[in-house]
């Protein structure tokens, strides 16, 4: 006998599949992701421990230890954006997230740009993360000396393994990401408690670190535009992103109208709180600020100085697994983005990219494409060019999120409110306006530094390349960008 909860879940599942059918899509992807697994998808993408591990050295070198308090500003700002994104996710549960939202609520041409930018952001992000996994976690863990060629070889091997697992099963993806998130949460919580205990009982560390500018104390441009203080925001801005990845897997989530928006908001809030506690504990535990700042891997240096090399290796092992899970999530989200655009015939080689394996119920060729992009970037781009591409990709989420907020302010009246679903109610407009102002600040922070010129040009180049394909579609297949598949159910809601 089914319980009321089970009946509600089944009703919502039928509701979600009915929306797919109304929108012109036959449900092909398997709904296997439960509420925690959906949360794990968003949280694994953010990967707060990994983000801090990778960017803490930059923070110490630009803003100094006191720069950790900028994390609060970034967390609040990104939470505002997450609330707006959740408003969309609570009403449209289709793979492709912002691509679908813009295509169906504005027009397919605008939606195509959302989809193109999201594709490149995710495709570059998985390469960047896996390369960091190879060079900053796996190689030190195995006692291997720094070597760029070795790191690239390991990166390609990791990409291949991730692609195989992503293709094999969405359920397997959910299990691995859930495990990775569980390990990451345990690492952060245990380290926060352990570092606090060590500092409290041994006096090894200092509360004064929390207000110190460290090696940035003599920077004359510290408070200027593009100076050290502004640069200190990069940690939060590059870590607290990707929370919308759960929306890209909405057609594989159970009860997506509830589970996806809750996961989006909960992942940002939990990452913001845990990240702040982790940063405070790390910063207080620093014994020698100049030495740690110059170490190259300050998080590992702090752990090693307080607990010894064994605990450091355990930390690296846990971070390696968390990074692997995050890479799988990004690859899966990117493949679903390609799949969503391809089934609308709006992506190169769409006939192949839209194919779903009937046994695994995953988009095989779309996933292989992400793997191929990663391999090409690893093989073809020299070190400095790859670095500039990765830096340039950090601008893309700010553009995408800003555009999502603008889209929401324009089309919000076309969105119905589902009974019991996520809704900001009368606060939706103030939250959206605040989120838009925040994204304007984020873009200013990212593009104003002098070394942001090349990354900004790379982003412009990606948009230009997309413009060429867009022009091809307009000239050769104009009908593809004129209408959406299925019924315009949102026009019906507006009329009603």
mmCIF file of C-alpha atoms in Angstrom, residues 211-495:
data_model
loop_
_atom_site.group_PDB
_atom_site.id
_atom_site.type_symbol
_atom_site.label_atom_id
_atom_site.label_comp_id
_atom_site.label_asym_id
_atom_site.label_seq_id
_atom_site.Cartn_x
_atom_site.Cartn_y
_atom_site.Cartn_z
ATOM 1 C CA UNK A 211 42.316 41.365 10.753
ATOM 2 C CA UNK A 212 45.777 41.148 9.175
ATOM 3 C CA UNK A 213 46.567 42.211 5.604
ATOM 4 C CA UNK A 214 49.600 39.915 5.692
ATOM 5 C CA UNK A 215 52.026 40.318 2.803
ATOM 6 C CA UNK A 216 49.588 42.747 1.140
ATOM 7 C CA UNK A 217 50.068 45.321 3.903
ATOM 8 C CA UNK A 218 52.405 47.457 1.797
ATOM 9 C CA UNK A 219 50.287 47.444 -1.385
ATOM 10 C CA UNK A 220 49.651 51.124 -2.323
ATOM 11 C CA UNK A 221 46.738 50.128 -4.580
ATOM 12 C CA UNK A 222 45.123 47.848 -2.000
ATOM 13 C CA UNK A 223 41.835 49.798 -1.887
ATOM 14 C CA UNK A 224 41.930 50.910 -5.535
ATOM 15 C CA UNK A 225 39.997 49.624 -8.528
ATOM 16 C CA UNK A 226 41.459 46.266 -9.445
ATOM 17 C CA UNK A 227 43.543 46.344 -6.253
ATOM 18 C CA UNK A 228 44.154 43.705 -3.622
ATOM 19 C CA UNK A 229 40.858 44.128 -1.779
ATOM 20 C CA UNK A 230 38.789 43.690 -4.944
ATOM 21 C CA UNK A 231 40.922 40.723 -5.983
ATOM 22 C CA UNK A 232 40.113 39.122 -2.645
ATOM 23 C CA UNK A 233 36.517 38.667 -3.797
ATOM 24 C CA UNK A 234 37.631 36.250 -6.519
ATOM 25 C CA UNK A 235 37.617 33.309 -4.096
ATOM 26 C CA UNK A 236 33.919 33.596 -3.327
ATOM 27 C CA UNK A 237 32.936 34.556 -6.878
ATOM 28 C CA UNK A 238 34.681 31.573 -8.484
ATOM 29 C CA UNK A 239 33.683 29.045 -5.806
ATOM 30 C CA UNK A 240 30.010 29.831 -5.172
ATOM 31 C CA UNK A 241 28.866 29.102 -8.733
ATOM 32 C CA UNK A 242 27.299 26.147 -10.515
ATOM 33 C CA UNK A 243 24.419 25.834 -8.054
ATOM 34 C CA UNK A 244 22.067 25.811 -11.046
ATOM 35 C CA UNK A 245 23.569 22.510 -12.273
ATOM 36 C CA UNK A 246 20.737 20.618 -10.581
ATOM 37 C CA UNK A 247 18.345 22.334 -12.993
ATOM 38 C CA UNK A 248 20.294 20.886 -15.923
ATOM 39 C CA UNK A 249 19.426 17.404 -14.634
ATOM 40 C CA UNK A 250 15.782 18.254 -13.878
ATOM 41 C CA UNK A 251 14.468 15.559 -16.240
ATOM 42 C CA UNK A 252 16.369 12.972 -14.199
ATOM 43 C CA UNK A 253 15.220 14.217 -10.780
ATOM 44 C CA UNK A 254 12.324 12.868 -8.781
ATOM 45 C CA UNK A 255 9.846 15.545 -7.737
ATOM 46 C CA UNK A 256 11.853 18.174 -9.689
ATOM 47 C CA UNK A 257 9.497 21.105 -9.034
ATOM 48 C CA UNK A 258 10.360 20.836 -5.340
ATOM 49 C CA UNK A 259 13.709 19.048 -5.116
ATOM 50 C CA UNK A 260 15.585 21.147 -7.695
ATOM 51 C CA UNK A 261 14.807 24.678 -6.375
ATOM 52 C CA UNK A 262 15.424 23.548 -2.805
ATOM 53 C CA UNK A 263 18.761 22.042 -3.827
ATOM 54 C CA UNK A 264 19.799 25.244 -5.597
ATOM 55 C CA UNK A 265 19.163 27.453 -2.571
ATOM 56 C CA UNK A 266 20.328 24.953 0.054
ATOM 57 C CA UNK A 267 23.615 24.296 -1.734
ATOM 58 C CA UNK A 268 24.565 27.992 -1.777
ATOM 59 C CA UNK A 269 23.503 28.630 1.819
ATOM 60 C CA UNK A 270 25.248 25.537 3.207
ATOM 61 C CA UNK A 271 28.389 26.181 1.141
ATOM 62 C CA UNK A 272 28.419 29.800 2.283
ATOM 63 C CA UNK A 273 28.162 28.916 5.984
ATOM 64 C CA UNK A 274 30.587 25.981 5.887
ATOM 65 C CA UNK A 275 33.054 27.911 3.751
ATOM 66 C CA UNK A 276 33.124 30.827 6.182
ATOM 67 C CA UNK A 277 33.723 28.541 9.173
ATOM 68 C CA UNK A 278 36.470 26.714 7.272
ATOM 69 C CA UNK A 279 38.163 29.997 6.294
ATOM 70 C CA UNK A 280 38.058 31.324 9.865
ATOM 71 C CA UNK A 281 39.531 28.101 11.245
ATOM 72 C CA UNK A 282 42.284 28.006 8.615
ATOM 73 C CA UNK A 283 43.190 31.662 9.035
ATOM 74 C CA UNK A 284 43.357 31.583 12.835
ATOM 75 C CA UNK A 285 45.552 28.462 12.625
ATOM 76 C CA UNK A 286 48.259 30.168 10.517
ATOM 77 C CA UNK A 287 51.538 30.249 12.463
ATOM 78 C CA UNK A 288 53.617 32.261 9.989
ATOM 79 C CA UNK A 289 51.642 34.364 7.486
ATOM 80 C CA UNK A 290 54.517 35.186 5.085
ATOM 81 C CA UNK A 291 55.695 31.560 4.991
ATOM 82 C CA UNK A 292 52.215 30.163 4.404
ATOM 83 C CA UNK A 293 51.452 32.823 1.786
ATOM 84 C CA UNK A 294 54.565 31.799 -0.162
ATOM 85 C CA UNK A 295 54.011 28.053 0.163
ATOM 86 C CA UNK A 296 52.049 27.568 -3.071
ATOM 87 C CA UNK A 297 49.442 25.437 -1.307
ATOM 88 C CA UNK A 298 48.621 27.257 1.933
ATOM 89 C CA UNK A 299 45.730 25.014 3.008
ATOM 90 C CA UNK A 300 47.964 21.943 2.857
ATOM 91 C CA UNK A 301 50.766 23.875 4.579
ATOM 92 C CA UNK A 302 48.483 24.868 7.474
ATOM 93 C CA UNK A 303 47.203 21.309 7.925
ATOM 94 C CA UNK A 304 50.752 19.924 7.782
ATOM 95 C CA UNK A 305 52.058 22.420 10.337
ATOM 96 C CA UNK A 306 49.247 21.722 12.796
ATOM 97 C CA UNK A 307 48.662 17.977 12.357
ATOM 98 C CA UNK A 308 51.600 16.546 10.425
ATOM 99 C CA UNK A 309 52.032 14.934 6.967
ATOM 100 C CA UNK A 310 49.705 11.952 7.578
ATOM 101 C CA UNK A 311 46.642 14.155 8.092
ATOM 102 C CA UNK A 312 47.731 16.252 5.117
ATOM 103 C CA UNK A 313 47.686 13.155 2.898
ATOM 104 C CA UNK A 314 44.245 12.171 4.206
ATOM 105 C CA UNK A 315 43.043 15.673 3.334
ATOM 106 C CA UNK A 316 44.480 15.388 -0.181
ATOM 107 C CA UNK A 317 42.811 12.003 -0.682
ATOM 108 C CA UNK A 318 39.437 13.338 0.404
ATOM 109 C CA UNK A 319 39.807 16.442 -1.748
ATOM 110 C CA UNK A 320 40.814 14.298 -4.733
ATOM 111 C CA UNK A 321 37.607 12.279 -4.443
ATOM 112 C CA UNK A 322 35.524 15.436 -3.980
ATOM 113 C CA UNK A 323 37.130 16.984 -7.074
ATOM 114 C CA UNK A 324 36.487 13.819 -9.073
ATOM 115 C CA UNK A 325 32.809 13.889 -8.104
ATOM 116 C CA UNK A 326 32.562 17.584 -8.949
ATOM 117 C CA UNK A 327 34.105 16.917 -12.361
ATOM 118 C CA UNK A 328 31.513 14.214 -13.032
ATOM 119 C CA UNK A 329 28.702 16.614 -12.142
ATOM 120 C CA UNK A 330 30.030 19.316 -14.473
ATOM 121 C CA UNK A 331 30.471 16.845 -17.332
ATOM 122 C CA UNK A 332 26.949 15.491 -16.819
ATOM 123 C CA UNK A 333 25.446 18.995 -16.662
ATOM 124 C CA UNK A 334 27.291 20.007 -19.832
ATOM 125 C CA UNK A 335 26.173 16.895 -21.710
ATOM 126 C CA UNK A 336 22.551 17.628 -20.757
ATOM 127 C CA UNK A 337 22.996 21.180 -22.015
ATOM 128 C CA UNK A 338 24.189 19.837 -25.369
ATOM 129 C CA UNK A 339 21.376 17.271 -25.429
ATOM 130 C CA UNK A 340 18.736 19.917 -24.705
ATOM 131 C CA UNK A 341 19.917 22.165 -27.544
ATOM 132 C CA UNK A 342 20.454 19.261 -29.957
ATOM 133 C CA UNK A 343 16.931 17.878 -29.622
ATOM 134 C CA UNK A 344 15.741 21.320 -30.722
ATOM 135 C CA UNK A 345 18.173 21.113 -33.688
ATOM 136 C CA UNK A 346 20.147 24.115 -32.412
ATOM 137 C CA UNK A 347 23.543 22.540 -31.823
ATOM 138 C CA UNK A 348 26.200 21.342 -34.281
ATOM 139 C CA UNK A 349 25.807 17.639 -35.217
ATOM 140 C CA UNK A 350 22.422 17.699 -33.487
ATOM 141 C CA UNK A 351 21.342 14.390 -35.039
ATOM 142 C CA UNK A 352 24.042 12.625 -33.016
ATOM 143 C CA UNK A 353 24.082 14.839 -29.936
ATOM 144 C CA UNK A 354 20.403 14.246 -29.222
ATOM 145 C CA UNK A 355 20.705 10.440 -29.151
ATOM 146 C CA UNK A 356 19.968 8.750 -25.830
ATOM 147 C CA UNK A 357 21.159 5.213 -25.212
ATOM 148 C CA UNK A 358 18.037 3.096 -24.610
ATOM 149 C CA UNK A 359 19.810 0.907 -22.039
ATOM 150 C CA UNK A 360 21.636 3.508 -19.932
ATOM 151 C CA UNK A 361 19.145 6.306 -20.732
ATOM 152 C CA UNK A 362 21.989 8.818 -20.957
ATOM 153 C CA UNK A 363 23.079 11.088 -23.859
ATOM 154 C CA UNK A 364 26.173 9.182 -24.986
ATOM 155 C CA UNK A 365 27.415 11.314 -27.890
ATOM 156 C CA UNK A 366 26.830 14.563 -25.999
ATOM 157 C CA UNK A 367 29.022 13.227 -23.192
ATOM 158 C CA UNK A 368 31.704 12.076 -25.636
ATOM 159 C CA UNK A 369 31.744 15.613 -27.072
ATOM 160 C CA UNK A 370 32.634 17.060 -23.652
ATOM 161 C CA UNK A 371 35.398 14.493 -23.361
ATOM 162 C CA UNK A 372 36.673 15.403 -26.842
ATOM 163 C CA UNK A 373 36.714 19.137 -26.036
ATOM 164 C CA UNK A 374 38.723 18.406 -22.901
ATOM 165 C CA UNK A 375 41.245 16.230 -24.725
ATOM 166 C CA UNK A 376 41.720 18.841 -27.460
ATOM 167 C CA UNK A 377 42.296 21.599 -24.910
ATOM 168 C CA UNK A 378 44.818 19.460 -23.049
ATOM 169 C CA UNK A 379 46.700 18.466 -26.184
ATOM 170 C CA UNK A 380 46.526 21.630 -28.290
ATOM 171 C CA UNK A 381 46.760 24.592 -25.907
ATOM 172 C CA UNK A 382 50.105 25.573 -24.340
ATOM 173 C CA UNK A 383 50.210 26.350 -20.625
ATOM 174 C CA UNK A 384 49.687 30.127 -20.731
ATOM 175 C CA UNK A 385 46.899 29.928 -23.329
ATOM 176 C CA UNK A 386 45.095 27.271 -21.293
ATOM 177 C CA UNK A 387 45.425 29.394 -18.155
ATOM 178 C CA UNK A 388 43.961 32.448 -19.913
ATOM 179 C CA UNK A 389 41.071 30.347 -21.229
ATOM 180 C CA UNK A 390 40.313 29.061 -17.729
ATOM 181 C CA UNK A 391 40.476 32.581 -16.275
ATOM 182 C CA UNK A 392 38.221 33.821 -19.064
ATOM 183 C CA UNK A 393 35.655 31.156 -18.250
ATOM 184 C CA UNK A 394 35.188 32.676 -14.771
ATOM 185 C CA UNK A 395 33.499 35.662 -16.434
ATOM 186 C CA UNK A 396 30.884 33.464 -18.132
ATOM 187 C CA UNK A 397 28.789 32.541 -15.054
ATOM 188 C CA UNK A 398 28.533 36.218 -14.108
ATOM 189 C CA UNK A 399 27.196 37.002 -17.600
ATOM 190 C CA UNK A 400 24.808 34.046 -17.484
ATOM 191 C CA UNK A 401 23.482 34.792 -13.998
ATOM 192 C CA UNK A 402 23.049 38.467 -14.776
ATOM 193 C CA UNK A 403 21.101 37.583 -17.913
ATOM 194 C CA UNK A 404 18.940 35.103 -15.956
ATOM 195 C CA UNK A 405 18.007 37.802 -13.449
ATOM 196 C CA UNK A 406 17.116 40.251 -16.240
ATOM 197 C CA UNK A 407 15.074 37.526 -17.915
ATOM 198 C CA UNK A 408 13.191 36.902 -14.681
ATOM 199 C CA UNK A 409 12.309 40.564 -14.226
ATOM 200 C CA UNK A 410 10.978 40.681 -17.800
ATOM 201 C CA UNK A 411 8.978 37.424 -17.909
ATOM 202 C CA UNK A 412 8.051 36.737 -14.282
ATOM 203 C CA UNK A 413 4.343 37.334 -14.934
ATOM 204 C CA UNK A 414 4.321 34.370 -17.323
ATOM 205 C CA UNK A 415 5.366 31.981 -14.566
ATOM 206 C CA UNK A 416 2.571 30.218 -12.722
ATOM 207 C CA UNK A 417 2.847 29.407 -9.012
ATOM 208 C CA UNK A 418 2.554 25.688 -8.306
ATOM 209 C CA UNK A 419 0.697 24.788 -5.103
ATOM 210 C CA UNK A 420 3.243 23.986 -2.402
ATOM 211 C CA UNK A 421 6.122 24.901 -4.706
ATOM 212 C CA UNK A 422 9.028 27.250 -4.079
ATOM 213 C CA UNK A 423 8.068 30.928 -4.293
ATOM 214 C CA UNK A 424 9.404 34.245 -3.013
ATOM 215 C CA UNK A 425 5.931 35.761 -3.010
ATOM 216 C CA UNK A 426 5.909 39.517 -2.620
ATOM 217 C CA UNK A 427 9.716 39.547 -2.178
ATOM 218 C CA UNK A 428 10.419 38.312 -5.713
ATOM 219 C CA UNK A 429 10.955 41.754 -7.269
ATOM 220 C CA UNK A 430 13.142 43.230 -4.478
ATOM 221 C CA UNK A 431 15.265 40.053 -4.443
ATOM 222 C CA UNK A 432 15.632 40.086 -8.228
ATOM 223 C CA UNK A 433 16.632 43.769 -8.299
ATOM 224 C CA UNK A 434 19.181 43.189 -5.531
ATOM 225 C CA UNK A 435 20.537 40.165 -7.435
ATOM 226 C CA UNK A 436 20.880 42.250 -10.601
ATOM 227 C CA UNK A 437 22.810 44.967 -8.768
ATOM 228 C CA UNK A 438 25.030 42.276 -7.292
ATOM 229 C CA UNK A 439 25.822 40.766 -10.713
ATOM 230 C CA UNK A 440 26.768 44.226 -11.990
ATOM 231 C CA UNK A 441 29.274 44.451 -9.122
ATOM 232 C CA UNK A 442 30.580 40.947 -9.896
ATOM 233 C CA UNK A 443 31.221 41.794 -13.546
ATOM 234 C CA UNK A 444 32.965 45.009 -12.520
ATOM 235 C CA UNK A 445 35.237 43.070 -10.153
ATOM 236 C CA UNK A 446 36.053 40.435 -12.781
ATOM 237 C CA UNK A 447 36.772 42.651 -15.796
ATOM 238 C CA UNK A 448 38.425 45.761 -14.301
ATOM 239 C CA UNK A 449 41.837 44.311 -13.274
ATOM 240 C CA UNK A 450 44.553 44.993 -15.823
ATOM 241 C CA UNK A 451 45.251 41.293 -16.329
ATOM 242 C CA UNK A 452 41.590 40.660 -17.249
ATOM 243 C CA UNK A 453 41.999 41.979 -20.822
ATOM 244 C CA UNK A 454 42.961 38.660 -22.430
ATOM 245 C CA UNK A 455 40.279 36.617 -20.595
ATOM 246 C CA UNK A 456 37.665 39.206 -21.607
ATOM 247 C CA UNK A 457 38.779 38.914 -25.234
ATOM 248 C CA UNK A 458 38.500 35.121 -25.011
ATOM 249 C CA UNK A 459 34.904 35.430 -23.841
ATOM 250 C CA UNK A 460 34.207 37.832 -26.713
ATOM 251 C CA UNK A 461 35.762 35.290 -29.083
ATOM 252 C CA UNK A 462 33.521 32.496 -27.821
ATOM 253 C CA UNK A 463 30.472 34.712 -28.325
ATOM 254 C CA UNK A 464 31.684 35.623 -31.822
ATOM 255 C CA UNK A 465 32.188 31.960 -32.714
ATOM 256 C CA UNK A 466 28.659 31.291 -31.535
ATOM 257 C CA UNK A 467 27.449 34.200 -33.623
ATOM 258 C CA UNK A 468 28.844 32.551 -36.756
ATOM 259 C CA UNK A 469 26.926 29.327 -36.090
ATOM 260 C CA UNK A 470 23.850 31.355 -35.137
ATOM 261 C CA UNK A 471 24.042 33.160 -38.495
ATOM 262 C CA UNK A 472 24.305 29.778 -40.231
ATOM 263 C CA UNK A 473 21.111 28.633 -38.515
ATOM 264 C CA UNK A 474 19.312 31.852 -39.458
ATOM 265 C CA UNK A 475 20.326 31.536 -43.118
ATOM 266 C CA UNK A 476 20.000 27.775 -43.660
ATOM 267 C CA UNK A 477 17.455 26.665 -41.047
ATOM 268 C CA UNK A 478 15.491 29.764 -39.965
ATOM 269 C CA UNK A 479 12.511 27.751 -38.739
ATOM 270 C CA UNK A 480 14.646 26.207 -35.994
ATOM 271 C CA UNK A 481 14.952 29.542 -34.188
ATOM 272 C CA UNK A 482 11.418 30.768 -34.860
ATOM 273 C CA UNK A 483 9.299 28.478 -32.714
ATOM 274 C CA UNK A 484 9.584 26.084 -29.805
ATOM 275 C CA UNK A 485 8.592 22.404 -29.917
ATOM 276 C CA UNK A 486 5.252 21.455 -28.371
ATOM 277 C CA UNK A 487 2.592 23.734 -26.963
ATOM 278 C CA UNK A 488 3.265 27.230 -25.667
ATOM 279 C CA UNK A 489 1.860 26.367 -22.251
ATOM 280 C CA UNK A 490 3.320 29.527 -20.722
ATOM 281 C CA UNK A 491 1.373 31.743 -23.114
ATOM 282 C CA UNK A 492 -1.724 29.895 -21.938
ATOM 283 C CA UNK A 493 -0.839 30.690 -18.328
ATOM 284 C CA UNK A 494 -0.352 34.377 -19.162
ATOM 285 C CA UNK A 495 -3.696 34.504 -20.950
#
